[in-house]
Backbone as CSV, one residue per row, in Angstrom:
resi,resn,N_x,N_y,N_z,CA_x,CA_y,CA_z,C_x,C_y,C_z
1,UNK,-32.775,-1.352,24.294,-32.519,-2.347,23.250,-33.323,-1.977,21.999
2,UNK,-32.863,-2.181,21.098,-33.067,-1.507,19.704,-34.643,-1.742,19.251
3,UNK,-34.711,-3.611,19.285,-35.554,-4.196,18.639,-36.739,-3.809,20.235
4,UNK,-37.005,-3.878,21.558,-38.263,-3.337,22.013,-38.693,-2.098,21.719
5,UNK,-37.220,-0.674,21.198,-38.436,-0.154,21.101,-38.459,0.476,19.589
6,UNK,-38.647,-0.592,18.703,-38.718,-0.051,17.187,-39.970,-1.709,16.643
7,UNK,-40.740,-2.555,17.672,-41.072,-3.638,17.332,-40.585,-4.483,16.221
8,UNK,-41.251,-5.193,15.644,-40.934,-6.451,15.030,-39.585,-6.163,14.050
9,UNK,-38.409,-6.786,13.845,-37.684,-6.610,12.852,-36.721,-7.791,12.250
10,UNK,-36.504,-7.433,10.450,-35.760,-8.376,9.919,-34.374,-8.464,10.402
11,UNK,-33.599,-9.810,10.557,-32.496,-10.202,11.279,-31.639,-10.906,10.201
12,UNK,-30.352,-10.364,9.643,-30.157,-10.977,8.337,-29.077,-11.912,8.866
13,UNK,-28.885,-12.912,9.121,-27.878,-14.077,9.364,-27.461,-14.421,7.785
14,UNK,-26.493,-14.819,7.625,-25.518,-15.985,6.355,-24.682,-17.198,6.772
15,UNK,-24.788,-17.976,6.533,-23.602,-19.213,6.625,-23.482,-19.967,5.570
16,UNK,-22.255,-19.622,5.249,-21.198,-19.140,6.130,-21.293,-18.028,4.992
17,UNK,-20.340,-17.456,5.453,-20.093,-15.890,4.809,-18.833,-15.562,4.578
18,UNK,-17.712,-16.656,4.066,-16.342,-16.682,3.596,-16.646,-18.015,2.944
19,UNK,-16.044,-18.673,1.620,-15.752,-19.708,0.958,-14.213,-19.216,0.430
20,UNK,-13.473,-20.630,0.936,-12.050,-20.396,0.378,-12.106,-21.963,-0.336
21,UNK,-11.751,-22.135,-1.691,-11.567,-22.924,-2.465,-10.382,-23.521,-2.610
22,UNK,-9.522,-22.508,-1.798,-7.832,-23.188,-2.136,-7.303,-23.280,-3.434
23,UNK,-6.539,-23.981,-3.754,-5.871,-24.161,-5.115,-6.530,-24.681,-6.167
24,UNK,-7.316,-24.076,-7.572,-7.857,-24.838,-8.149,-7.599,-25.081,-9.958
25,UNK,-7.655,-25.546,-10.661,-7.017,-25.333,-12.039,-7.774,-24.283,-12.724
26,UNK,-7.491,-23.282,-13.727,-7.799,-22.524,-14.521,-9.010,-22.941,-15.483
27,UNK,-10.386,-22.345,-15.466,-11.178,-22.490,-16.205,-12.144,-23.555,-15.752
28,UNK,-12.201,-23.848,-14.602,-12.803,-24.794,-13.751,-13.765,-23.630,-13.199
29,UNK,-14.815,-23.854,-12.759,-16.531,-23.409,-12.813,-16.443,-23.798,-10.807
30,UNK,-16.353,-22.973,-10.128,-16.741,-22.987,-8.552,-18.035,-22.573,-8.325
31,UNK,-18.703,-23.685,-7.285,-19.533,-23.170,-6.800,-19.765,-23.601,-5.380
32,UNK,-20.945,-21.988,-4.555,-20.961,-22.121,-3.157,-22.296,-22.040,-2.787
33,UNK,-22.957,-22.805,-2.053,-24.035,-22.346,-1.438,-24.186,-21.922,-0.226
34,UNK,-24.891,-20.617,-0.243,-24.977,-19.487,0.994,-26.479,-19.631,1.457
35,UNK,-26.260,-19.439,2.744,-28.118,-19.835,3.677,-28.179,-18.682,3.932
36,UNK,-28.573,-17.814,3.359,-29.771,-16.474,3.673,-30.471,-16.532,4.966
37,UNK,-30.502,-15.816,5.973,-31.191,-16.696,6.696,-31.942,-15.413,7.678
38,UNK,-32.892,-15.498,7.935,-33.617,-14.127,8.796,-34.074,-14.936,9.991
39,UNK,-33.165,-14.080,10.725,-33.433,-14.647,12.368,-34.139,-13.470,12.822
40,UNK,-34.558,-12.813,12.340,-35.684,-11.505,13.062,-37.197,-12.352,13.050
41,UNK,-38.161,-11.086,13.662,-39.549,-11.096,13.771,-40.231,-10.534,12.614
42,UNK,-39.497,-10.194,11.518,-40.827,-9.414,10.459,-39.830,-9.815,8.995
43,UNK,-40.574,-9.454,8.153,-40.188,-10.035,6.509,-38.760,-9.180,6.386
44,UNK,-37.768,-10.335,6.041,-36.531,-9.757,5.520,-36.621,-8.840,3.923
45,UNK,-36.135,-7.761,3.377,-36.117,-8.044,1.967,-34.976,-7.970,1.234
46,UNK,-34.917,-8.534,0.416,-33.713,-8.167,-0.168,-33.729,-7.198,-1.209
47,UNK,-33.138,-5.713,-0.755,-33.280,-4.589,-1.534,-32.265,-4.983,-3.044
48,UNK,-31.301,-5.515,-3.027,-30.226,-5.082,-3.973,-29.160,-6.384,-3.500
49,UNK,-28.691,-6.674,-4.759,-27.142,-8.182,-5.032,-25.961,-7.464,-5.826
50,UNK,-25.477,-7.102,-5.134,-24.137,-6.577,-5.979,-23.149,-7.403,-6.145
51,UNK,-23.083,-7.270,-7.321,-21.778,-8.541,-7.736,-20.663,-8.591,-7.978
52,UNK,-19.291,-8.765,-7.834,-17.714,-8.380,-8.095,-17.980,-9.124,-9.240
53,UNK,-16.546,-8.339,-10.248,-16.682,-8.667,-11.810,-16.164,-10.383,-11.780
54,UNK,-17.298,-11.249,-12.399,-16.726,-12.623,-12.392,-17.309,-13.190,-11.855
55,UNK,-18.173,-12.939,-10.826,-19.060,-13.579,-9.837,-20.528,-13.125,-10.526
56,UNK,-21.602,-14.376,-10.207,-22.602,-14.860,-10.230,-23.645,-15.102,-8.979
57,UNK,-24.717,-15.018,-9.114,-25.641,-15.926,-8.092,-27.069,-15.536,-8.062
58,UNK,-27.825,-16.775,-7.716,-29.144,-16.627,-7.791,-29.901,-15.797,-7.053
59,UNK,-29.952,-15.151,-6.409,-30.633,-14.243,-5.356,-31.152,-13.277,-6.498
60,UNK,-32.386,-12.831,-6.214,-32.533,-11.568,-6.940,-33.025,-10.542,-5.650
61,UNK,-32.863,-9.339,-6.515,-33.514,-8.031,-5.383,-35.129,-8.326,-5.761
62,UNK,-35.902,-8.245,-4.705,-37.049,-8.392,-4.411,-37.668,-9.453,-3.623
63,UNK,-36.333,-10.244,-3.390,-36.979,-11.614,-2.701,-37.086,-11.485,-1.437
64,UNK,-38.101,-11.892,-0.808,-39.000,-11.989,0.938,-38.470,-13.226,1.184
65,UNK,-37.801,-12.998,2.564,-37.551,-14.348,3.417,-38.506,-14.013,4.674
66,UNK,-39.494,-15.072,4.774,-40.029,-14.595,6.150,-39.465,-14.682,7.434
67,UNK,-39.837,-14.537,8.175,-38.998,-14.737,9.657,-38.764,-16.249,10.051
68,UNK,-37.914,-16.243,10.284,-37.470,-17.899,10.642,-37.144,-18.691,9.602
69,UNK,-37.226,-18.015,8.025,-36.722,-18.910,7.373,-35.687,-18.340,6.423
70,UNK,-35.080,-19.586,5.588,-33.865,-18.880,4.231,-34.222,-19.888,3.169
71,UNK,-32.680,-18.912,2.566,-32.948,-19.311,1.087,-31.452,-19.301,0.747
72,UNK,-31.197,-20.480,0.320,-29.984,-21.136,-0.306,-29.927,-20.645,-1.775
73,UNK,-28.532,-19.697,-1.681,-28.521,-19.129,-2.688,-27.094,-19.949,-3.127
74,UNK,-27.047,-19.779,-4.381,-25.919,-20.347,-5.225,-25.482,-19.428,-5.499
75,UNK,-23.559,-18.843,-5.212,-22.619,-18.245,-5.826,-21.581,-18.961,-6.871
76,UNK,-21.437,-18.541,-8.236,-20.258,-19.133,-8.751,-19.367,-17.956,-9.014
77,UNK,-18.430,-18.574,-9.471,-17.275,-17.838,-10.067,-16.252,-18.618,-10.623
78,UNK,-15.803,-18.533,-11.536,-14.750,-19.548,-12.945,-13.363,-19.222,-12.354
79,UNK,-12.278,-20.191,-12.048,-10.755,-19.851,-12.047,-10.027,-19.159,-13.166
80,UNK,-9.597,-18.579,-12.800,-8.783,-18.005,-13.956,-7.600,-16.878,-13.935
81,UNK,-6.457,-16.741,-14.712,-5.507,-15.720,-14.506,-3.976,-16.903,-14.407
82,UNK,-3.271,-17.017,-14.371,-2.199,-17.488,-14.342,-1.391,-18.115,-13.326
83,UNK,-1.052,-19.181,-12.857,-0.667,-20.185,-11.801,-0.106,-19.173,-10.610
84,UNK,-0.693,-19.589,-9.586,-0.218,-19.092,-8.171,-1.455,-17.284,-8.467
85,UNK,-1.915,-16.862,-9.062,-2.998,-15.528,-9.291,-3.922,-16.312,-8.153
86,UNK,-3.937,-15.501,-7.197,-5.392,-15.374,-6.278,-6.353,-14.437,-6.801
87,UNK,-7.974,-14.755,-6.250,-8.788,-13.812,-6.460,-9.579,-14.124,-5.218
88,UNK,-10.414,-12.978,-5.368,-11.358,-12.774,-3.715,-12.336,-12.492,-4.767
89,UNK,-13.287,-12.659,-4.892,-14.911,-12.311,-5.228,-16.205,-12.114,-4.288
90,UNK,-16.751,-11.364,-4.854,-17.596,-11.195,-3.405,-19.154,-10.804,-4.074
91,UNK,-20.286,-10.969,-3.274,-21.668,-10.803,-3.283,-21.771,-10.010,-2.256
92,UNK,-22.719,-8.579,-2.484,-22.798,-7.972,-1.373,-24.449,-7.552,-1.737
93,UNK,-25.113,-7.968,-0.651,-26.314,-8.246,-0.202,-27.044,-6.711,0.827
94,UNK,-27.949,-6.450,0.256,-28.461,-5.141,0.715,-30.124,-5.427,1.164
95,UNK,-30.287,-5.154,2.653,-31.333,-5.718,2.680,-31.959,-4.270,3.931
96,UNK,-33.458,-5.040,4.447,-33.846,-3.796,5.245,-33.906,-4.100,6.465
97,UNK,-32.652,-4.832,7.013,-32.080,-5.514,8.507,-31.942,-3.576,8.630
98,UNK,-32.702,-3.325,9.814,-32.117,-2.215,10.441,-30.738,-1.635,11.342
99,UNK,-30.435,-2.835,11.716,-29.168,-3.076,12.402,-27.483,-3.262,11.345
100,UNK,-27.706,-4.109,10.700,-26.950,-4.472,9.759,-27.705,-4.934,8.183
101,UNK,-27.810,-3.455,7.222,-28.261,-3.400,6.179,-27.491,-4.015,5.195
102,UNK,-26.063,-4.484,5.463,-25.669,-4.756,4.273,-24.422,-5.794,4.802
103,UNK,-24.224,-6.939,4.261,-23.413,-7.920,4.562,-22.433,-8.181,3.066
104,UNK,-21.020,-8.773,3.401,-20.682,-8.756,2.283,-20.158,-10.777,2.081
105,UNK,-20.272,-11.187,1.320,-20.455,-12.521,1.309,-18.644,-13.140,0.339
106,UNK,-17.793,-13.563,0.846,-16.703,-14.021,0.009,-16.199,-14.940,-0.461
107,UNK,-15.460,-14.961,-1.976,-15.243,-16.232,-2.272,-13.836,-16.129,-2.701
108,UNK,-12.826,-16.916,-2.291,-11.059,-17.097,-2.324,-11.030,-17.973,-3.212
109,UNK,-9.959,-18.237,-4.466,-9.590,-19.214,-5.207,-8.126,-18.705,-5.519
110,UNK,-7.370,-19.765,-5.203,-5.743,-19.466,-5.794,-5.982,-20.640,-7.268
111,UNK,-5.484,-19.647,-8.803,-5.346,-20.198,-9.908,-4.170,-21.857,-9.321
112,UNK,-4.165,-22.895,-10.272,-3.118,-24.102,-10.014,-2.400,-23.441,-10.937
């Protein structure tokens, strides 16, 4: 097993890790809050927040979650594009989980 023989390590959990908004009007301001969450034994970090064009959120690279705890991050992203236009936006989160370094976080909105 990975974690006895490499000791203590960061465990990167999210919930949820899909937001679908459904149908919403054009130029209307969405927002999601995501639980960061380190279920490991040693300091999570967050190396790097990559952002799809349009999307937003508070997380910065450098932030320490210690073990057992998170951090409620806020994603937005604005409707927009022309009635029935879907978009997918996404936050992708780079951290030093040895197992799973990199999670990708999503957000669905169909334009009204």
């Amino acid at each position: 097993d990975f974690e006895n023989q490499h000791g203590p390590q960061p465990k990167l959990g999210t919930d949820p890790s899909y937001c679908d908004f459904g149908v919403q009007k054009a130029g209307k301001i969405l927002k999601q809050k995501f639980a960061i969450k380190n279920e490991g034994d040693a300091d999570l970090i967050i190396r790097a927040v990559e952002l799809s064009e349009g999307v937003t959120a508070d997380l910065t690279a450098g932030t320490v979650i210690k073990p057992g705890s998170s951090y409620v991050m806020t994603a937005a992203t604005a409707v927009r594009g022309q009635s029935g236009h879907s978009y997918s936006g996404s936050v992708n989160l780079i951290t030093n989980d040895p197992v799973r370094p990199r999670r990708e976080l999503r957000l669905n909105v169909t334009t009204k």
